[in-house]
Amino acid sequence: MLKSNIMPLFGTSGIRRLANRDLVQLAFQVGLAVGTVYGRVAVGRDTRTSGSALRHAVTAGLLASGARCSDCGIAPTPTIAYITREFEAGIMITASHNPPQYNGLKLLNPDGSAFSAEQQKQIEDLVNGTAPLKVQWDTMQIGEVYSTAVEKHIERIRQDFPGGIKLKVVIDCGCGAAYFITPHLLTQLGCEVIPLNCYPNGLFPHDVEPIESNLGTLMQTVRESGADLGIAHDGDADRMMAVDETGRFISGDKLLGILARFSGSKNIVTTIDASMSIDETHYKVKRTRVGDPYVSEELKNWGKFGGEPSGAWVFPQISLCPDGIYAAAQIADIASRQKLSSLADSIPTYPIIRGNIPGTLANLTDVRESLKSRLNPLSIDTIDGIKLNFEDGWLLIRPSGTEPKIRFTSEAKSETAAHRYYEDGLRVVRNYLQGE
Ligand code: MG
């Protein structure tokens, strides 16, 4: 049995690597492992050039292990997550917003959620050969094509927008997995669509992370065409960000507030690092660790809407996977009722400072006690790192999950206070690191 040469296998968003021979071999091993545990598996991929080779590798593993496997072709992660309800598991081949030379695998449950830590451990043990894998000629399966995944996802989303949407929308899919579904869905809903980068070129014409600095053309096109809305996705379209009718990028924190307002839910789930502007509304807000899988986990039992300001919006009535496609329809529906610029302006923006220093925090309890005695916060949350809450703001100190760095985020009603919290926190942590 080949061993994967880099461990641990799973990061916060599944398996993500440079697409090379090792990744193709690993995809085969993961296919074997998943097929050993789950009998029927849906497979999809984004537009990356390496996607086809990985599709063949992962399906070869699934079929050799005796699992039935349906190839859904190129489709967004939320589409594969939605279709996985008809299967025992789903495998999405994507590296999300990473550059085109990367690729990876996201493993999905029938409710659309990502594999849990226990499920990942089981797959990792099988890949590493520490659990038995059987491959026998008489149990190998024949692959099937599943050609209606996108159609079914569109049908389900359309049920929630029966009145249609009259709007002019510019859509920048970055040549990623939503290149067909989002323009098609919004056209079917009644929108006039101006497509940007809506063809499947896995080399991506611009960086596919939907952040303001990557969306200059979208903002300009919205302005020049007199559109009511601009929409952008990342490579696998589990994320959606928007531009208002003046061509202005709407921040993730504002978009969270806007989507929450029209969600019909009184309970909103978001991450510990989202702006305090959401707390100043009439919703009950629950905070989770940083990362959309934690938002999804909470939404299993509480609330009808949640999200992370990176653009990952979860609508549990569809699935527990962040659904950039549903979010695109939702924001278009909202924009058809009210100008997005005035909605965005109605949500306060507070100064946020972000940064990091090299290092690790061996003992979070000691650091917490130092921070408590020196900065005198009103309260402390320890959901993810250490969050100090003050009268007019907060400070979050969090060890990075992927590299030896300590991340600092502060937000306050004034620039001065945000800087003070940030600098105070930095000083206490530096003193702690020097004293270790
Ligand atoms: Mg993504």
PDB file of N, CA and C and ligand atoms in Angstrom, residues 96-97 106 234 236-239, ligand 1:
ATOM      1  N   SER A  96     -10.865  25.104  -4.089  1.00  0.00           N
ATOM      2  CA  SER A  96     -11.602  26.311  -3.702  1.00  0.00           C
ATOM      3  C   SER A  96     -11.049  27.570  -4.367  1.00  0.00           C
ATOM      4  N   HIS A  97     -10.489  28.495  -3.595  1.00  0.00           N
ATOM      5  CA  HIS A  97     -10.008  29.770  -4.165  1.00  0.00           C
ATOM      6  C   HIS A  97      -8.503  29.746  -4.435  1.00  0.00           C
ATOM      7  N   LYS A 106     -12.780  17.494  -1.208  1.00  0.00           N
ATOM      8  CA  LYS A 106     -13.641  17.765  -0.055  1.00  0.00           C
ATOM      9  C   LYS A 106     -14.599  16.589   0.068  1.00  0.00           C
ATOM     10  N   ASP A 234     -16.020  32.137  -5.665  1.00  0.00           N
ATOM     11  CA  ASP A 234     -14.669  31.577  -5.695  1.00  0.00           C
ATOM     12  C   ASP A 234     -14.667  30.380  -6.664  1.00  0.00           C
ATOM     13  N   ASP A 236     -14.922  27.136  -6.473  1.00  0.00           N
ATOM     14  CA  ASP A 236     -15.912  26.058  -6.363  1.00  0.00           C
ATOM     15  C   ASP A 236     -17.287  26.583  -5.948  1.00  0.00           C
ATOM     16  N   ALA A 237     -17.409  27.907  -5.871  1.00  0.00           N
ATOM     17  CA  ALA A 237     -18.705  28.585  -5.673  1.00  0.00           C
ATOM     18  C   ALA A 237     -19.428  28.199  -4.392  1.00  0.00           C
ATOM     19  N   ASP A 238     -18.662  27.826  -3.354  1.00  0.00           N
ATOM     20  CA  ASP A 238     -19.345  27.761  -2.057  1.00  0.00           C
ATOM     21  C   ASP A 238     -19.365  29.152  -1.431  1.00  0.00           C
ATOM     22  N   ARG A 239     -18.661  30.084  -2.072  1.00  0.00           N
ATOM     23  CA  ARG A 239     -18.666  31.462  -1.579  1.00  0.00           C
ATOM     24  C   ARG A 239     -19.320  32.410  -2.587  1.00  0.00           C
TER      25      ARG A 239
HETATM   26 MG    MG B   1     -14.587  27.584  -1.854  1.00  0.00          MG
END
